[in-house]
mmCIF file of C-alpha atoms in Angstrom:
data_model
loop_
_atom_site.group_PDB
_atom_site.id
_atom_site.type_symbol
_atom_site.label_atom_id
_atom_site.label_comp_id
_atom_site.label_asym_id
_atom_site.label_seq_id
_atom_site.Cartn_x
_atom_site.Cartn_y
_atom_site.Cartn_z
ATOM 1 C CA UNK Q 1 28.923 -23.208 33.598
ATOM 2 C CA UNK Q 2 26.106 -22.939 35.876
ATOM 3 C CA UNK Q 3 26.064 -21.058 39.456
ATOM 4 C CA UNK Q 4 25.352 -24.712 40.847
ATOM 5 C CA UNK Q 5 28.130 -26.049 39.571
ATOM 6 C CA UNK Q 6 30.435 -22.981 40.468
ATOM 7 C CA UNK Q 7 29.255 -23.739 44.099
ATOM 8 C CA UNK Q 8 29.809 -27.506 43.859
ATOM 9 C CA UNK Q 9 33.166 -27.687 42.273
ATOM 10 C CA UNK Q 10 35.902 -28.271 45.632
ATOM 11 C CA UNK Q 11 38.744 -25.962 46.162
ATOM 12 C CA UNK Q 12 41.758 -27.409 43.826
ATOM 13 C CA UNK Q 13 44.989 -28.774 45.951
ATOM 14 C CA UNK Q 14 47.077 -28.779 43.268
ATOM 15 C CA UNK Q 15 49.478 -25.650 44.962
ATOM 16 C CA UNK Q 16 49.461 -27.342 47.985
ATOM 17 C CA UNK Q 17 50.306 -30.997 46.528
ATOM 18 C CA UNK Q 18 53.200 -29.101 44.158
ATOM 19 C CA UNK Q 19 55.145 -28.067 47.465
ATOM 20 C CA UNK Q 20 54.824 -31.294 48.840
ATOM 21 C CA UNK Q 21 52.220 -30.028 51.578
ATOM 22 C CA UNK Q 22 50.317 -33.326 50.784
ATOM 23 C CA UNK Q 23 52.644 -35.801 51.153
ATOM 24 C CA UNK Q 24 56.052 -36.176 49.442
ATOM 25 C CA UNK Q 25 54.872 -39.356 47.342
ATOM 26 C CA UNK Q 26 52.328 -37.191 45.833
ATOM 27 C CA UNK Q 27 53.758 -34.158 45.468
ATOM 28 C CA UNK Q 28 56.371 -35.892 43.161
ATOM 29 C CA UNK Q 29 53.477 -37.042 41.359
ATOM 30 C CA UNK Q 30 52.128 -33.686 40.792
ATOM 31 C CA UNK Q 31 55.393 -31.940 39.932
ATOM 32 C CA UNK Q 32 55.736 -34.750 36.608
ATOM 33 C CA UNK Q 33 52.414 -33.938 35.937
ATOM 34 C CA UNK Q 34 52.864 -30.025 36.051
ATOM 35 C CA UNK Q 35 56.201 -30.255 34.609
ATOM 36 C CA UNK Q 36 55.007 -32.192 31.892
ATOM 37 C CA UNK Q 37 52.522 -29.551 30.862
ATOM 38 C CA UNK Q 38 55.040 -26.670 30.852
ATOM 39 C CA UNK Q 39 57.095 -28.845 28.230
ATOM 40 C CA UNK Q 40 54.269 -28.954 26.170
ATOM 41 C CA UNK Q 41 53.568 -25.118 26.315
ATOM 42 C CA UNK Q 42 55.092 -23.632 22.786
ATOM 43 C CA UNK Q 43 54.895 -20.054 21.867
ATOM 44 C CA UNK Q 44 55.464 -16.951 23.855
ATOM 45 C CA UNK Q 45 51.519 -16.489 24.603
ATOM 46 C CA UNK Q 46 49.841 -19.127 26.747
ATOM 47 C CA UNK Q 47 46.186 -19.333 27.927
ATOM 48 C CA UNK Q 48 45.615 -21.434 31.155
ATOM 49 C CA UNK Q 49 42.193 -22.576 31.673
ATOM 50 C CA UNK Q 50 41.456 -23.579 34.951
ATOM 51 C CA UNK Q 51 44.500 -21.944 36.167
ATOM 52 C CA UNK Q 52 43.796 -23.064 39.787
ATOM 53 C CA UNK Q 53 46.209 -21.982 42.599
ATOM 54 C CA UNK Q 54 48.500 -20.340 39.370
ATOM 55 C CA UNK Q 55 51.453 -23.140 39.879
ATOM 56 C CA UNK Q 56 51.607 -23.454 35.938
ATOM 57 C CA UNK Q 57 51.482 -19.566 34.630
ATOM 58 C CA UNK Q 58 54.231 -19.067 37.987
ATOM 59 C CA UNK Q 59 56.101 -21.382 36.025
ATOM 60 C CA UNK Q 60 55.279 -20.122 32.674
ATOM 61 C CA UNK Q 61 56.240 -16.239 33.160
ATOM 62 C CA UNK Q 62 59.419 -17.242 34.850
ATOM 63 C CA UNK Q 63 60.722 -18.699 31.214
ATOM 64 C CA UNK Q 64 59.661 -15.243 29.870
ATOM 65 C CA UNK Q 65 56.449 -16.021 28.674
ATOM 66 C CA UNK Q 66 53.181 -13.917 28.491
ATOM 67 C CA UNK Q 67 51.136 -15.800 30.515
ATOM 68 C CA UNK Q 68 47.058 -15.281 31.311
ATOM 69 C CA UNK Q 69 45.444 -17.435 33.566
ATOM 70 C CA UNK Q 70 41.607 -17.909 34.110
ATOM 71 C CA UNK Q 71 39.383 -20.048 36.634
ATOM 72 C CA UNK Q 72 35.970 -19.688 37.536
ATOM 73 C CA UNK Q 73 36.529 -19.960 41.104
ATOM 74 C CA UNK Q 74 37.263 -16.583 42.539
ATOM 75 C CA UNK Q 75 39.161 -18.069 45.787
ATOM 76 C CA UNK Q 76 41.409 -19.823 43.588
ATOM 77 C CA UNK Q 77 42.331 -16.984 41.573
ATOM 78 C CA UNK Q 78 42.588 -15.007 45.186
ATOM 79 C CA UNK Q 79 45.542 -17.801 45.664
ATOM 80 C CA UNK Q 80 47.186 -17.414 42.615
ATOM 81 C CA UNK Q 81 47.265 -13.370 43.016
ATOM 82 C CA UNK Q 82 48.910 -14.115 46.610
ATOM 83 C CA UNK Q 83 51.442 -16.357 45.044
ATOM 84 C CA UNK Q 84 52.409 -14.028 42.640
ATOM 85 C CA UNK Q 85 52.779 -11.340 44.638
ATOM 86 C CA UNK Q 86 55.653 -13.364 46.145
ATOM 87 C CA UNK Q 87 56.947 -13.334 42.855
ATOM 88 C CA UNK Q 88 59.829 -10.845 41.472
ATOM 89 C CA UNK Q 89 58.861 -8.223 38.917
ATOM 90 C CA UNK Q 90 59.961 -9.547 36.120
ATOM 91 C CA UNK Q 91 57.911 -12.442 36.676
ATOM 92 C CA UNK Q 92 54.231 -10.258 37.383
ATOM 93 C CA UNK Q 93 54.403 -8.240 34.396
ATOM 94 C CA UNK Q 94 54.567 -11.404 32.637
ATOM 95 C CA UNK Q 95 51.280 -13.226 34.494
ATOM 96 C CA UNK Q 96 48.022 -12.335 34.246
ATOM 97 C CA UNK Q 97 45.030 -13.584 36.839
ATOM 98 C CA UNK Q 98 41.102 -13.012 36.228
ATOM 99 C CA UNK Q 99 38.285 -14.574 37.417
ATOM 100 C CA UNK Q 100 36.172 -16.319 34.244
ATOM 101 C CA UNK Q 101 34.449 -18.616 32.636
ATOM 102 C CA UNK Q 102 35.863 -19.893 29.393
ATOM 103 C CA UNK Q 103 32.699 -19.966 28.002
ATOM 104 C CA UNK Q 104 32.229 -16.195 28.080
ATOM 105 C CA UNK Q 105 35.694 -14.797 28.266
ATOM 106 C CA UNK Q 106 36.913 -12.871 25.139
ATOM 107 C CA UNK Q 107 40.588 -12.379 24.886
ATOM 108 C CA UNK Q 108 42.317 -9.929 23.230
ATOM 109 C CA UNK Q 109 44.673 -11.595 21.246
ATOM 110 C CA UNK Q 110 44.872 -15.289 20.160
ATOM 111 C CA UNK Q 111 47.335 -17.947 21.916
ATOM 112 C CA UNK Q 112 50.063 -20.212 20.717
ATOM 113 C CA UNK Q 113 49.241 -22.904 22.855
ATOM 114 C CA UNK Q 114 45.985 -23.047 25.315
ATOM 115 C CA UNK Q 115 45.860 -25.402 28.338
ATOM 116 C CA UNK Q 116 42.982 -27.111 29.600
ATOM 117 C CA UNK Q 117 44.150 -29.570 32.180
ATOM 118 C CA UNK Q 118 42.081 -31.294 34.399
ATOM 119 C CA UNK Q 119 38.937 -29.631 33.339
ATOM 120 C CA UNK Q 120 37.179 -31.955 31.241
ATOM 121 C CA UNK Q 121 36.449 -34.565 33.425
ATOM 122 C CA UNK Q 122 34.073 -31.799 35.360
ATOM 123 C CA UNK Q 123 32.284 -31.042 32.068
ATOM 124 C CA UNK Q 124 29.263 -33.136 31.087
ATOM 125 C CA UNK Q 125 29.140 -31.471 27.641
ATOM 126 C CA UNK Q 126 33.454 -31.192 26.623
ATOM 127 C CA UNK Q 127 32.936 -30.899 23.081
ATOM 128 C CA UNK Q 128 31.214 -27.107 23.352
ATOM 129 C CA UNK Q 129 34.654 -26.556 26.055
ATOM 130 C CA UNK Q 130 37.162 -27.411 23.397
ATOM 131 C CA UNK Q 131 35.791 -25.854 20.514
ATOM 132 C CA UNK Q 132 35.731 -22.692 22.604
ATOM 133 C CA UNK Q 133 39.140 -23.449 23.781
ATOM 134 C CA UNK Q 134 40.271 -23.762 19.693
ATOM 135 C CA UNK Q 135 38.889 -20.488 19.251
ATOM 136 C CA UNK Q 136 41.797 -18.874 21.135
ATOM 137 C CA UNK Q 137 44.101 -20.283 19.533
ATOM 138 C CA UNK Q 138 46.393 -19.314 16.752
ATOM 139 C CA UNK Q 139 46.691 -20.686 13.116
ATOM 140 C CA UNK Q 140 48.813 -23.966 13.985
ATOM 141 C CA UNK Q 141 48.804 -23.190 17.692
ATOM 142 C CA UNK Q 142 48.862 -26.282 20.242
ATOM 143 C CA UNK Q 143 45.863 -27.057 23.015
ATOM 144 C CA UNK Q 144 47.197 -29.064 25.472
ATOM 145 C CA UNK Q 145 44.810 -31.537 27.824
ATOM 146 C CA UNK Q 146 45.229 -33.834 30.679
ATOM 147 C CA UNK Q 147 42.651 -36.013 32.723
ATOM 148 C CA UNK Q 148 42.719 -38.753 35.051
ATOM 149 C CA UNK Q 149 43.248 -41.776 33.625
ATOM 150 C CA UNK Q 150 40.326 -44.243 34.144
ATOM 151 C CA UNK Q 151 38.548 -44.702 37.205
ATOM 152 C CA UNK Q 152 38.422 -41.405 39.259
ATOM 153 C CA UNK Q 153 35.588 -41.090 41.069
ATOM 154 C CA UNK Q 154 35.841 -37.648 42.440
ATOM 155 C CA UNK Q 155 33.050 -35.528 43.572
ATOM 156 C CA UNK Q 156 32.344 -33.399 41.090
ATOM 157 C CA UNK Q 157 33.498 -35.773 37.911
ATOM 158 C CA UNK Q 158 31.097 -36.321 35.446
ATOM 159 C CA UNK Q 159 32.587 -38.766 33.468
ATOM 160 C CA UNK Q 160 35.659 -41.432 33.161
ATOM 161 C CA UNK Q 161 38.618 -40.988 30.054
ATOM 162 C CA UNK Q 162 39.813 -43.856 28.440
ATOM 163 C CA UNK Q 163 41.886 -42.643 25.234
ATOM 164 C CA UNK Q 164 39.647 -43.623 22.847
ATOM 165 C CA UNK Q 165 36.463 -41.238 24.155
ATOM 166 C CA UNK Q 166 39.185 -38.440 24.622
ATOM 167 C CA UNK Q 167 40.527 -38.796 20.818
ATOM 168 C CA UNK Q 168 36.705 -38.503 19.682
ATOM 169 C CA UNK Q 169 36.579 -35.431 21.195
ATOM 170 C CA UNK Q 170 40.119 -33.735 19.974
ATOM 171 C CA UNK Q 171 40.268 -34.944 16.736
ATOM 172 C CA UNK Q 172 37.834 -33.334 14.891
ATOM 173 C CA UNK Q 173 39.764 -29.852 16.205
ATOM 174 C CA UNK Q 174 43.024 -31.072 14.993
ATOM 175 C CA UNK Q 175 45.999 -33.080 14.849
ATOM 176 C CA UNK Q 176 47.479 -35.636 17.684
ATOM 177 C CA UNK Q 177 51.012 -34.507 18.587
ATOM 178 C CA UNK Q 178 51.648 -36.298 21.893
ATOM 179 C CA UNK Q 179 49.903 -38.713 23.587
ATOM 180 C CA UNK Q 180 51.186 -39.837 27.324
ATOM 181 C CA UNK Q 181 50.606 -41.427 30.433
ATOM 182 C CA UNK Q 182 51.810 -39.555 33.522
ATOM 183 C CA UNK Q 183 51.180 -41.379 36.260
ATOM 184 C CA UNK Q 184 47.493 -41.744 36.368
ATOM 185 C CA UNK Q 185 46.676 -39.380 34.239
ATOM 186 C CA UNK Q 186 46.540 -38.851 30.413
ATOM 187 C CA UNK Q 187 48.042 -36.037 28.587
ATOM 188 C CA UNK Q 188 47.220 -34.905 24.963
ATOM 189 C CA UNK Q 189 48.552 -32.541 22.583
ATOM 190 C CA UNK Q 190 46.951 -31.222 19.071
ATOM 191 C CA UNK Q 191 48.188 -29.021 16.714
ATOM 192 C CA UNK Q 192 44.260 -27.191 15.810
ATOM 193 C CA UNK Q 193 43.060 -26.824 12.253
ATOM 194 C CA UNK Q 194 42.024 -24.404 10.686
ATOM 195 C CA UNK Q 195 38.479 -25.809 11.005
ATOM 196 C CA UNK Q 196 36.824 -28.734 12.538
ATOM 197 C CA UNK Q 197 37.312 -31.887 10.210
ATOM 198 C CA UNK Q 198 35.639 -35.535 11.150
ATOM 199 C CA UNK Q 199 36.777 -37.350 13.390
ATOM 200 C CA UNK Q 200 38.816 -40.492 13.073
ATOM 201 C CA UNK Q 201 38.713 -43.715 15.109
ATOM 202 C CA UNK Q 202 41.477 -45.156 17.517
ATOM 203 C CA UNK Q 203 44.522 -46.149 15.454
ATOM 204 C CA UNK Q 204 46.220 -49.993 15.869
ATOM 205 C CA UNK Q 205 48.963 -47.949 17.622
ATOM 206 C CA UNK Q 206 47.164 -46.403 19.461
ATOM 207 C CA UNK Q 207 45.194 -49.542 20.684
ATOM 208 C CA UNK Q 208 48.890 -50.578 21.081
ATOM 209 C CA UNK Q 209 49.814 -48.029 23.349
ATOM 210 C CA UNK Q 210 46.678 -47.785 25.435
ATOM 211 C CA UNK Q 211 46.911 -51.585 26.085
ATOM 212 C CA UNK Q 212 50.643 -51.010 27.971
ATOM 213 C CA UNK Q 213 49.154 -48.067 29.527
ATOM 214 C CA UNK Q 214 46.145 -50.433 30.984
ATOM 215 C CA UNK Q 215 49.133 -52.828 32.187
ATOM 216 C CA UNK Q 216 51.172 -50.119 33.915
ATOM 217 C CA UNK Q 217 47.852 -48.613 35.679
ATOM 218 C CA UNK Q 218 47.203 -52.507 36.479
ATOM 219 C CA UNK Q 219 50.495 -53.089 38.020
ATOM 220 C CA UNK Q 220 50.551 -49.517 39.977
ATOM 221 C CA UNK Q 221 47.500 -50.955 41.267
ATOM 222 C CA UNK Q 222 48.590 -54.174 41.649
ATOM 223 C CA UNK Q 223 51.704 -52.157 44.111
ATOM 224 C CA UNK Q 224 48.987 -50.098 45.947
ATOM 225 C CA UNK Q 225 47.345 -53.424 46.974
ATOM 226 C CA UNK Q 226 50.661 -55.488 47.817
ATOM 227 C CA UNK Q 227 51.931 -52.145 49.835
ATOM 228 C CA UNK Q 228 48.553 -52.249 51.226
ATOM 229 C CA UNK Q 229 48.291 -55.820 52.403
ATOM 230 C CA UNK Q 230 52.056 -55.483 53.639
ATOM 231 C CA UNK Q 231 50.149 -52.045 56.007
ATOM 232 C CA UNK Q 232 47.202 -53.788 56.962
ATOM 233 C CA UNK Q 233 49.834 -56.804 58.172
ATOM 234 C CA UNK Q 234 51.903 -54.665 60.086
ATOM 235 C CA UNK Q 235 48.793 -53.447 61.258
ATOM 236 C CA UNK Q 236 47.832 -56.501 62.933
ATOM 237 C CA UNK Q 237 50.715 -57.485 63.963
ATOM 238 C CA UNK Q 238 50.966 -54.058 65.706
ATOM 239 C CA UNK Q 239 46.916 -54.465 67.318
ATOM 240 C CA UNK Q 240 47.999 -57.959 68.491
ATOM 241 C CA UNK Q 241 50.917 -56.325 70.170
ATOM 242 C CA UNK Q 242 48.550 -53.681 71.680
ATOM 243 C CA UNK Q 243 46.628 -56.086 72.733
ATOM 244 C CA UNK Q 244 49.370 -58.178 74.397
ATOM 245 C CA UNK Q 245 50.581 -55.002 76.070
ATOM 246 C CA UNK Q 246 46.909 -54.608 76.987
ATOM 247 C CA UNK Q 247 47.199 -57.605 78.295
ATOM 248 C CA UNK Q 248 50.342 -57.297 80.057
ATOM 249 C CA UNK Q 249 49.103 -53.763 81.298
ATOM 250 C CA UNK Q 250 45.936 -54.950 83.127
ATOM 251 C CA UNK Q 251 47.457 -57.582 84.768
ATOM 252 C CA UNK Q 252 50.223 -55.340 86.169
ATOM 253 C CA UNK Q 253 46.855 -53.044 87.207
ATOM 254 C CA UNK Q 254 44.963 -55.882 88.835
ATOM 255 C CA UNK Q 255 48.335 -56.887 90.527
ATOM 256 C CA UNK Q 256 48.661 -52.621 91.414
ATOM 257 C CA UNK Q 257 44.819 -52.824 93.029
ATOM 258 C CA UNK Q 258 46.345 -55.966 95.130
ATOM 259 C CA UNK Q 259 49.387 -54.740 96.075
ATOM 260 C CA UNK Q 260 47.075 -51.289 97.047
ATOM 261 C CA UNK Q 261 44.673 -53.603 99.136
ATOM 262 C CA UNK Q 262 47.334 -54.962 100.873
ATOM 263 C CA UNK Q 263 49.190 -51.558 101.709
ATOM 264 C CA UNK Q 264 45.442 -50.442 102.545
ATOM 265 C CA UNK Q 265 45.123 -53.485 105.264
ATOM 266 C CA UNK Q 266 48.635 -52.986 106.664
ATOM 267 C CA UNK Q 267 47.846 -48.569 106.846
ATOM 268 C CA UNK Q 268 44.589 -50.191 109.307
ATOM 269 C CA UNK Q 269 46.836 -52.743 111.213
ATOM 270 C CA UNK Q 270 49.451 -49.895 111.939
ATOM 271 C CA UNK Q 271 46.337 -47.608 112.626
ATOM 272 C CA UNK Q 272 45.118 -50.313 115.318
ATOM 273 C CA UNK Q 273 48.908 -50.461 116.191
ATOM 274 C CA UNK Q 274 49.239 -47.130 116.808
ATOM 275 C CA UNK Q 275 46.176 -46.185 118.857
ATOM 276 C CA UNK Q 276 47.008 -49.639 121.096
ATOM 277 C CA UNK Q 277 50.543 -47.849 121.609
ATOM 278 C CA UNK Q 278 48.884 -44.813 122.619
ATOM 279 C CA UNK Q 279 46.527 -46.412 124.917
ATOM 280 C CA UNK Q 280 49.185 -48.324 126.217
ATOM 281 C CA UNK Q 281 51.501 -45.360 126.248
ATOM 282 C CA UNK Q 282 48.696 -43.197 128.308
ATOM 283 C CA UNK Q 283 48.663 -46.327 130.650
ATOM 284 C CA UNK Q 284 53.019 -46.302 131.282
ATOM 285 C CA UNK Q 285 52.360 -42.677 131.990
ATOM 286 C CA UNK Q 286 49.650 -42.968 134.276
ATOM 287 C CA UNK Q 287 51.798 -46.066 135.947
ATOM 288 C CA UNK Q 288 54.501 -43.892 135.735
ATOM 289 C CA UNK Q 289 52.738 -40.889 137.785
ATOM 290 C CA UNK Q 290 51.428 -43.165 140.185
ATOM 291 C CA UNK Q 291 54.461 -44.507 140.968
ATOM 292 C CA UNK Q 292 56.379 -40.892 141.276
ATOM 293 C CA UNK Q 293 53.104 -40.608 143.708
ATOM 294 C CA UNK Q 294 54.187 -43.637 145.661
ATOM 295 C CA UNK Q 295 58.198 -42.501 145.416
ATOM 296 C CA UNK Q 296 57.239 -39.091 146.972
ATOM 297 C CA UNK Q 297 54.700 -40.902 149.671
ATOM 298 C CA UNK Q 298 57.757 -43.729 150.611
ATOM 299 C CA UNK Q 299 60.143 -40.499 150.533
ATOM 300 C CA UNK Q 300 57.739 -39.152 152.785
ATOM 301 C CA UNK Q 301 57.718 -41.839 155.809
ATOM 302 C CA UNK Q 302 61.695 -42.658 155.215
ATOM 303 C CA UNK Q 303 62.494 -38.989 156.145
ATOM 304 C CA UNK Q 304 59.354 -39.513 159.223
ATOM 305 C CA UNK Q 305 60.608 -42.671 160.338
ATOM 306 C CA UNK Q 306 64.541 -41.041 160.633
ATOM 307 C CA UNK Q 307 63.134 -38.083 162.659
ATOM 308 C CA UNK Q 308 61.199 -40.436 165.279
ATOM 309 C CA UNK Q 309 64.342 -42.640 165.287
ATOM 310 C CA UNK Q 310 66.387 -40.097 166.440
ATOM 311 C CA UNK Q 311 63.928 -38.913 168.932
ATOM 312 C CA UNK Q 312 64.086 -39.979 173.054
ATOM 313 C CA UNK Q 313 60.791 -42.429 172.257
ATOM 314 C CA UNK Q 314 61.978 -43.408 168.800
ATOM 315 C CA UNK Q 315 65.320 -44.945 170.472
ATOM 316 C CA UNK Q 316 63.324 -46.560 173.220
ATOM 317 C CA UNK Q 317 60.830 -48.525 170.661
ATOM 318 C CA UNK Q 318 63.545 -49.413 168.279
ATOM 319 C CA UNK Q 319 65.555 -51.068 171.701
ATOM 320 C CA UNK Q 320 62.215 -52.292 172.192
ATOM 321 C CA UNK Q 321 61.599 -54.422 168.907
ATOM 322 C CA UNK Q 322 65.478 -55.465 168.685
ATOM 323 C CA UNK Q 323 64.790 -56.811 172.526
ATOM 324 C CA UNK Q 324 62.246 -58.665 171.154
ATOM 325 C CA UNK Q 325 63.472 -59.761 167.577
ATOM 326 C CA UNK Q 326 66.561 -61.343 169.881
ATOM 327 C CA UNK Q 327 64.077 -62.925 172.121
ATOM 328 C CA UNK Q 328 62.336 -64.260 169.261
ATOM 329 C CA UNK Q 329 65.258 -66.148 168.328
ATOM 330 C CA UNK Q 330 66.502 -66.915 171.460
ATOM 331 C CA UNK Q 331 63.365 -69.318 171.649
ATOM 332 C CA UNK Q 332 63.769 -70.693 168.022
ATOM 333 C CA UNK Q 333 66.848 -72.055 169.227
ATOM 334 C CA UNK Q 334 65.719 -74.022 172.095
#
């Protein structure tokens, strides 16, 4: 594998799918897919290549099994190391992480079975990865594979697996054990020979069984596209809400913006209210002073007028003007 394509390959999800950390719906998808490879692990020394986040040799070394796990990214065998460390003891001296390529790694001993599970869609030349793979493994030892199932147009695959392609490739290496569909994804077991034989073409039971598979990929699809039309309604239904609401909201704001003009005019009346009252008020008080003035000044001449009427010339000119209000109407009388 080239540096380019070390570079190019995206980090693996699969630890965070496992524990459900993308989505419960496909986290129980990837738990029957990992599960499903576990089952098909025989033998007390496994090979993972590919090992990814380490979710499968976890599994692996807590049955008891001598587990080694390989991957050519280093930051996904960084994750697995973290996750074991989690692990008990019994567990990590069972498990063994290392950053490699398959192509150049050199065990020590040879495996019972050897996993290769979604790897093979990312090679454009498989044949060279599963001989290499068959190398490891022991006289009637089992190499277990998995890829997506049809279409999967990922970045980094370089090709799409129908069964027949994938049995051209295995069976020259050995025997089919297992074939299944999980999901949407195809899992294959062999039992290696001892050396590479020809290879066979695509049995009538085989054609049998890849025709139901096509029909229960068809109607999962068929389900994705019914639950999809069923969103995409509910969808609609919710933007014509939204835009009812939206609707609904502006007129409430255009009747807000009257409602504020009016308060606005009535704050200017009672402004123009208020400084008439004021004026007017300044006016009462002025009035009012004025009149206080004209209290004071009457006050003035009452207590004036009492001291001349009391006085020797004050009598005299009030007998004077009663003389002559009685004269006065003396005369009207005539």
């Amino acid at each position: 594998m080239t540096a380019s394509m070390k570079t190019a390959r995206p980090k693996d999800q699969i630890r965070a799918a496992y524990y459900d950390q993308l989505g419960g719906g496909f986290g129980k998808k990837v738990r029957a897919r990992v599960h499903w490879i576990v089952r098909q692990a025989k033998g007390e020394h496994i090979l993972d290549i590919g090992c990814s986040g380490g979710v499968v040799p976890i599994l692996l070394g807590r049955e008891g099994k001598h587990v080694v796990g390989i991957d050519v990214l280093p930051e996904a065998i960084i994750e697995a190391k973290q996750a074991l460390l989690e692990e008990p003891t019994s567990v990590k001296e069972k498990v063994e992480l290392h950053e490699a390529n398959v192509m150049t790694y050199t065990p020590d001993i040879q495996f019972d079975t050897v996993l290769m599970t979604e790897v093979l869609e990312h090679i454009g030349e498989p044949e060279r990865f599963i001989a290499r793979a068959v190398s490891f493994i022991a006289p009637e030892g089992r190499l277990v594979i998995t890829v997506p199932f049809g279409v999967n147009d990922y970045a980094d695959h370089k090709r799409t697996y129908y069964l027949n392609q994938l049995l051209e490739q295995l069976t020259p290496f050995g025997k089919i054990e297992t074939i299944e569909r999980i999901d949407k994804w195809l899992g294959v077991t062999i039992q290696v020979y001892p050396e590479p034989r020809e290879g066979r073409a695509i049995l009538p039971a085989e054609v049998e069984w890849l025709e139901d598979a096509f029909e229960e990929v068809e109607r999962l699809h068929l389900a994705t596209i019914l639950d999809l039309k069923r969103k995409q309604q509910n969808l609609e239904r919710k933007v014509q809400r939204l835009g009812e609401q939206t609707e609904e909201l502006e007129h409430i704001r255009a009747e807000s913006l009257l409602h504020e003009q009016q308060l606005q005019e009535q704050h200017e009346q009672y402004k123009m209210l208020e400084e008439q009252y004021a004026a007017l008020l300044d006016r009462f008080e002025g009035s009012l002073v004025t009149n206080l003035e004209l209290l004071e000044a009457n006050a003035s001449w009452k207590s004036k007028y009492r001291s001349l009427a009391r006085s020797k010339l004050g009598k005299v000119v009030v007998r004077y003007w009663k003389f002559r209000r009685q004269l006065k109407q003396h005369r009207s009388r005539r």
